[in-house]
C-alpha cells in the first residue's frame, strides 16, 4: 500500500490544460493520471456538496499525484478551486498504471465489442446509476469520436454503517459479471486517508474505473444484469457517492488518441 493524492481542479479563466500541465512538468512533476473532466454522472447528495457543487464551480482537470509530489506555487496561482483526497492504494496498481492503461486508451482494432442495446427503459434520473432520457440525449449529442472514445469514471464512496462487506459483494459481482461484460475495468481502488478534504468530509473509498466508451457505460447501466446487482448490493450500502466522467489527456492537454481538432467538447 502506498499513498497518493487526488486533485479536482478548476482553472482560472483563460488558463489552458496545456499551460497548467506544462507548469507541473517544469517542476519535475509527472502525474500518474491527468484527465479532462467531462461530466457529472452522479452528483453527491450530502457529502462535500458545498465544495464540489457550490458556486457553480466548473471542474476542468482531475490529477493523481504520487505522495511526494505537490502542486507547485507557480501552478497554484492559476487554480480557481481545488478539492483533494489522500488515498492508500496498491503499489502495483500505481507503478504499473501507465503500462496497464496504454492498451485501454489505444485498443487494437476490433478488440472491443460494440456497446449492447439498452435492455431497460430509461429511468427518471441517473442518480441511482440508471440511464435517464437526459443522459441518453447528452450521449447522442456528442461527436462520434468522443461518444466512442474510452472514458474513466471517478467514484467516491461513503458507506452506511456496517455495509462495507455488502458493497464488496457488489464489487465482486461487477467484476465477474455485468461490469466486465460491458468493458468495465477497475484501474485504481483505494481507501481515503487523512491529508485531504475528502476524509474530513466523510468519504471512505475511491475507485477509478475504465469503460471502452460512455456508450458502454450507459449500456451497462441499462442492463437487467447490472441493475439486479445494483439494487441487491450497491444502493443499500451507500450513504453517499459521486461519479465523475473524465477522459485522459496528453501533456498538451489533448484527449489521448484523438485528433486535437476533432476531439473537442
Short mmCIF file of C-alpha atoms in Angstrom, two decimals:
data_model
loop_
_atom_site.label_atom_id
_atom_site.label_comp_id
_atom_site.label_asym_id
_atom_site.label_seq_id
_atom_site.Cartn_x
_atom_site.Cartn_y
_atom_site.Cartn_z
CA UNK A 1 0.00 0.00 0.00
CA UNK A 2 1.29 3.45 -0.97
CA UNK A 3 -0.17 6.91 -0.64
CA UNK A 4 -1.23 9.17 -3.48
CA UNK A 5 -3.16 12.41 -3.76
CA UNK A 6 -6.19 13.02 -5.95
CA UNK A 7 -6.99 16.57 -7.02
CA UNK A 8 -10.04 18.01 -8.75
CA UNK A 9 -9.02 21.37 -10.18
CA UNK A 10 -10.92 24.33 -11.54
CA UNK A 11 -8.58 26.57 -13.52
CA UNK A 12 -8.73 30.33 -13.67
CA UNK A 13 -10.39 31.71 -16.79
CA UNK A 14 -8.02 31.74 -19.74
CA UNK A 15 -5.68 29.08 -18.33
CA UNK A 16 -5.42 26.06 -20.64
CA UNK A 17 -4.78 22.47 -19.67
CA UNK A 18 -1.61 22.61 -21.75
CA UNK A 19 -0.14 25.58 -19.90
CA UNK A 20 -1.06 24.21 -16.46
CA UNK A 21 0.38 20.76 -17.18
CA UNK A 22 3.49 22.46 -18.55
CA UNK A 23 3.95 24.22 -15.23
CA UNK A 24 3.85 20.87 -13.45
CA UNK A 25 6.47 19.41 -15.80
CA UNK A 26 8.79 22.37 -15.30
CA UNK A 27 8.85 21.43 -11.62
CA UNK A 28 9.55 17.76 -12.37
CA UNK A 29 6.03 16.56 -11.63
CA UNK A 30 4.55 13.85 -13.84
CA UNK A 31 1.01 12.92 -12.76
CA UNK A 32 0.08 9.26 -12.61
CA UNK A 33 -3.29 10.32 -14.07
CA UNK A 34 -4.06 13.56 -15.87
CA UNK A 35 -7.53 13.88 -17.34
CA UNK A 36 -10.08 16.37 -18.53
CA UNK A 37 -13.33 16.47 -16.61
CA UNK A 38 -16.25 15.69 -18.92
CA UNK A 39 -19.45 15.42 -16.89
CA UNK A 40 -21.03 14.52 -13.57
CA UNK A 41 -22.74 11.16 -13.98
CA UNK A 42 -23.96 11.01 -10.37
CA UNK A 43 -23.96 14.03 -8.05
CA UNK A 44 -23.19 13.83 -4.34
CA UNK A 45 -26.33 14.40 -2.29
CA UNK A 46 -24.98 15.31 1.14
CA UNK A 47 -21.21 14.95 1.30
CA UNK A 48 -18.86 17.72 0.07
CA UNK A 49 -21.67 19.40 -1.84
CA UNK A 50 -20.52 22.85 -0.77
CA UNK A 51 -17.03 22.21 -2.11
CA UNK A 52 -17.93 20.17 -5.17
CA UNK A 53 -21.13 21.84 -6.37
CA UNK A 54 -21.17 25.26 -4.68
CA UNK A 55 -20.61 28.49 -6.58
CA UNK A 56 -21.40 26.64 -9.82
CA UNK A 57 -17.75 25.62 -9.97
CA UNK A 58 -16.61 24.16 -13.31
CA UNK A 59 -14.10 21.39 -12.75
CA UNK A 60 -11.51 21.18 -15.53
CA UNK A 61 -8.87 18.67 -14.50
CA UNK A 62 -8.50 15.50 -12.45
CA UNK A 63 -5.00 14.54 -11.31
CA UNK A 64 -3.49 11.67 -9.38
CA UNK A 65 -0.08 12.55 -7.95
CA UNK A 66 2.39 10.39 -6.08
CA UNK A 67 2.70 11.12 -2.37
CA UNK A 68 5.95 13.08 -2.71
CA UNK A 69 4.54 15.40 -5.40
CA UNK A 70 2.55 18.53 -4.72
CA UNK A 71 1.18 21.29 -6.92
CA UNK A 72 3.89 23.97 -7.19
CA UNK A 73 3.18 27.56 -6.22
CA UNK A 74 3.58 28.70 -9.84
CA UNK A 75 0.72 26.42 -10.89
CA UNK A 76 -1.38 27.11 -7.78
CA UNK A 77 -1.72 30.74 -8.86
CA UNK A 78 -3.72 29.51 -11.87
CA UNK A 79 -6.19 27.48 -9.79
CA UNK A 80 -9.61 28.91 -9.02
CA UNK A 81 -10.70 25.97 -6.82
CA UNK A 82 -9.30 22.60 -5.77
CA UNK A 83 -10.71 19.61 -3.90
CA UNK A 84 -8.36 16.85 -2.78
CA UNK A 85 -8.35 13.30 -1.44
CA UNK A 86 -5.40 11.45 0.08
CA UNK A 87 -5.65 7.72 -0.60
CA UNK A 88 -3.89 4.47 0.16
CA UNK A 89 -3.71 2.34 -2.98
CA UNK A 90 -1.93 -0.74 -4.26
CA UNK A 91 1.72 -0.04 -5.06
CA UNK A 92 1.44 -2.36 -8.07
CA UNK A 93 -1.62 -0.55 -9.45
CA UNK A 94 0.14 2.80 -9.17
CA UNK A 95 3.55 1.80 -10.51
CA UNK A 96 2.03 -0.24 -13.34
CA UNK A 97 -0.68 2.26 -14.24
CA UNK A 98 0.90 3.57 -17.44
CA UNK A 99 1.53 0.11 -18.94
CA UNK A 100 -1.92 -1.14 -17.94
CA UNK A 101 -3.66 1.98 -19.19
CA UNK A 102 -1.99 2.33 -22.59
CA UNK A 103 -3.83 -0.54 -24.35
CA UNK A 104 -7.11 0.57 -22.76
CA UNK A 105 -6.80 4.03 -24.28
CA UNK A 106 -5.48 2.71 -27.59
CA UNK A 107 -7.23 -0.63 -28.12
CA UNK A 108 -6.33 -2.79 -31.10
CA UNK A 109 -8.81 -2.63 -33.97
CA UNK A 110 -11.84 -4.90 -33.44
CA UNK A 111 -10.65 -5.79 -29.93
CA UNK A 112 -13.59 -4.04 -28.25
CA UNK A 113 -17.11 -5.37 -28.72
CA UNK A 114 -19.67 -2.70 -29.65
CA UNK A 115 -21.98 -1.48 -26.88
CA UNK A 116 -25.09 -3.58 -26.37
CA UNK A 117 -28.59 -2.28 -26.92
CA UNK A 118 -30.30 -0.94 -23.82
CA UNK A 119 -32.42 -3.66 -22.26
CA UNK A 120 -34.31 -1.40 -19.85
CA UNK A 121 -36.48 1.64 -20.44
CA UNK A 122 -34.99 4.98 -19.33
CA UNK A 123 -35.31 5.93 -15.69
CA UNK A 124 -36.45 9.35 -14.50
CA UNK A 125 -32.97 10.11 -13.14
CA UNK A 126 -29.43 8.75 -13.37
CA UNK A 127 -28.74 9.25 -9.66
CA UNK A 128 -29.19 5.52 -8.90
CA UNK A 129 -26.79 4.62 -11.72
CA UNK A 130 -29.56 4.13 -14.22
CA UNK A 131 -29.95 5.74 -17.64
CA UNK A 132 -32.20 8.78 -17.83
CA UNK A 133 -33.58 10.40 -21.01
CA UNK A 134 -31.32 13.38 -20.28
CA UNK A 135 -28.22 11.16 -20.18
CA UNK A 136 -29.24 9.45 -23.42
CA UNK A 137 -29.73 12.84 -25.07
CA UNK A 138 -26.32 14.06 -23.89
CA UNK A 139 -24.57 10.94 -25.20
CA UNK A 140 -26.40 11.18 -28.51
CA UNK A 141 -25.31 14.80 -28.96
CA UNK A 142 -21.61 14.02 -28.54
CA UNK A 143 -19.43 13.95 -31.67
CA UNK A 144 -18.93 10.33 -32.74
CA UNK A 145 -15.21 10.40 -31.88
CA UNK A 146 -15.97 11.36 -28.30
CA UNK A 147 -19.03 9.15 -27.96
CA UNK A 148 -16.99 6.10 -28.95
CA UNK A 149 -13.79 7.00 -27.06
CA UNK A 150 -12.54 5.41 -23.82
CA UNK A 151 -13.61 7.11 -20.60
CA UNK A 152 -12.81 6.71 -16.93
CA UNK A 153 -15.24 7.13 -14.06
CA UNK A 154 -14.03 8.55 -10.74
CA UNK A 155 -16.12 7.07 -7.91
CA UNK A 156 -16.07 8.43 -4.36
CA UNK A 157 -17.84 6.26 -1.77
CA UNK A 158 -19.22 6.73 1.73
CA UNK A 159 -20.89 3.71 3.33
CA UNK A 160 -23.86 3.09 5.56
CA UNK A 161 -22.75 1.73 8.97
CA UNK A 162 -21.85 -1.96 8.71
CA UNK A 163 -22.41 -2.11 4.94
CA UNK A 164 -18.85 -2.24 3.58
CA UNK A 165 -18.95 -6.03 3.19
CA UNK A 166 -22.21 -5.70 1.25
CA UNK A 167 -20.51 -3.27 -1.11
CA UNK A 168 -17.61 -5.69 -1.53
CA UNK A 169 -20.14 -8.22 -2.83
CA UNK A 170 -21.22 -5.63 -5.36
CA UNK A 171 -17.62 -5.16 -6.44
CA UNK A 172 -17.14 -8.90 -6.88
CA UNK A 173 -20.35 -9.21 -8.88
CA UNK A 174 -19.37 -6.19 -11.02
CA UNK A 175 -16.00 -7.71 -11.88
CA UNK A 176 -17.36 -11.19 -12.54
CA UNK A 177 -20.47 -10.17 -14.45
CA UNK A 178 -22.10 -7.05 -15.85
CA UNK A 179 -19.15 -4.71 -15.39
CA UNK A 180 -16.67 -6.89 -17.25
CA UNK A 181 -19.19 -7.82 -19.93
CA UNK A 182 -19.55 -4.16 -20.84
CA UNK A 183 -15.81 -3.49 -20.74
CA UNK A 184 -15.62 -2.08 -17.22
CA UNK A 185 -12.20 -2.45 -15.61
CA UNK A 186 -11.19 -1.11 -12.21
CA UNK A 187 -7.84 0.65 -12.66
CA UNK A 188 -7.29 2.13 -9.18
CA UNK A 189 -9.09 1.43 -5.92
CA UNK A 190 -8.13 2.74 -2.53
CA UNK A 191 -9.04 3.90 0.95
CA UNK A 192 -9.40 7.58 1.75
CA UNK A 193 -6.97 8.59 4.49
CA UNK A 194 -6.13 11.75 6.43
CA UNK A 195 -4.48 14.54 4.48
CA UNK A 196 -7.18 15.82 2.15
CA UNK A 197 -10.61 17.37 2.21
CA UNK A 198 -12.24 14.04 1.31
CA UNK A 199 -11.68 12.29 4.64
CA UNK A 200 -12.74 15.36 6.61
CA UNK A 201 -15.99 15.36 4.62
CA UNK A 202 -16.65 11.66 5.31
CA UNK A 203 -15.62 9.84 2.12
CA UNK A 204 -14.14 6.38 2.69
CA UNK A 205 -13.05 4.81 -0.61
CA UNK A 206 -12.27 5.71 -4.21
CA UNK A 207 -12.45 3.70 -7.42
CA UNK A 208 -11.23 4.77 -10.85
CA UNK A 209 -12.90 2.63 -13.49
CA UNK A 210 -12.31 2.33 -17.24
CA UNK A 211 -15.00 1.84 -19.88
CA UNK A 212 -14.40 1.48 -23.64
CA UNK A 213 -16.79 4.41 -24.17
CA UNK A 214 -19.55 6.34 -22.47
CA UNK A 215 -21.92 4.25 -24.61
CA UNK A 216 -20.60 1.07 -22.96
CA UNK A 217 -21.12 2.64 -19.53
CA UNK A 218 -24.71 3.52 -20.42
CA UNK A 219 -25.38 0.09 -21.90
CA UNK A 220 -24.20 -1.49 -18.66
CA UNK A 221 -26.42 0.79 -16.58
CA UNK A 222 -29.37 -0.07 -18.81
CA UNK A 223 -28.87 -3.83 -18.50
CA UNK A 224 -31.02 -6.10 -16.33
CA UNK A 225 -27.95 -7.98 -15.11
CA UNK A 226 -26.33 -4.84 -13.77
CA UNK A 227 -29.45 -3.42 -12.15
CA UNK A 228 -30.07 -6.67 -10.27
CA UNK A 229 -26.62 -6.32 -8.70
CA UNK A 230 -27.02 -2.57 -8.25
CA UNK A 231 -30.24 -2.91 -6.27
CA UNK A 232 -29.18 -6.02 -4.38
CA UNK A 233 -25.82 -4.80 -3.14
CA UNK A 234 -24.80 -1.29 -4.14
CA UNK A 235 -27.61 1.16 -3.41
CA UNK A 236 -28.34 0.00 0.12
CA UNK A 237 -24.67 0.02 1.07
CA UNK A 238 -24.01 3.65 0.19
CA UNK A 239 -24.55 6.68 2.39
CA UNK A 240 -23.39 8.87 -0.48
CA UNK A 241 -21.45 8.65 -3.71
CA UNK A 242 -20.50 10.56 -6.80
CA UNK A 243 -19.32 9.52 -10.24
CA UNK A 244 -17.38 11.91 -12.44
CA UNK A 245 -16.65 11.08 -16.09
CA UNK A 246 -13.17 12.05 -17.34
CA UNK A 247 -11.01 11.48 -20.41
CA UNK A 248 -7.26 11.23 -20.05
CA UNK A 249 -5.11 13.85 -21.78
CA UNK A 250 -1.55 14.11 -23.00
CA UNK A 251 0.97 16.75 -21.96
CA UNK A 252 -0.50 19.19 -24.49
CA UNK A 253 -3.93 18.85 -22.89
CA UNK A 254 -5.37 16.90 -25.82
CA UNK A 255 -7.52 13.82 -25.22
CA UNK A 256 -5.28 10.79 -25.69
CA UNK A 257 -5.86 9.04 -29.01
CA UNK A 258 -7.99 11.77 -30.62
CA UNK A 259 -7.25 14.25 -33.37
CA UNK A 260 -6.95 17.52 -31.41
CA UNK A 261 -9.16 19.38 -33.91
CA UNK A 262 -11.92 16.76 -33.85
CA UNK A 263 -11.78 15.65 -30.22
CA UNK A 264 -13.05 18.82 -28.57
CA UNK A 265 -16.11 19.14 -26.38
#
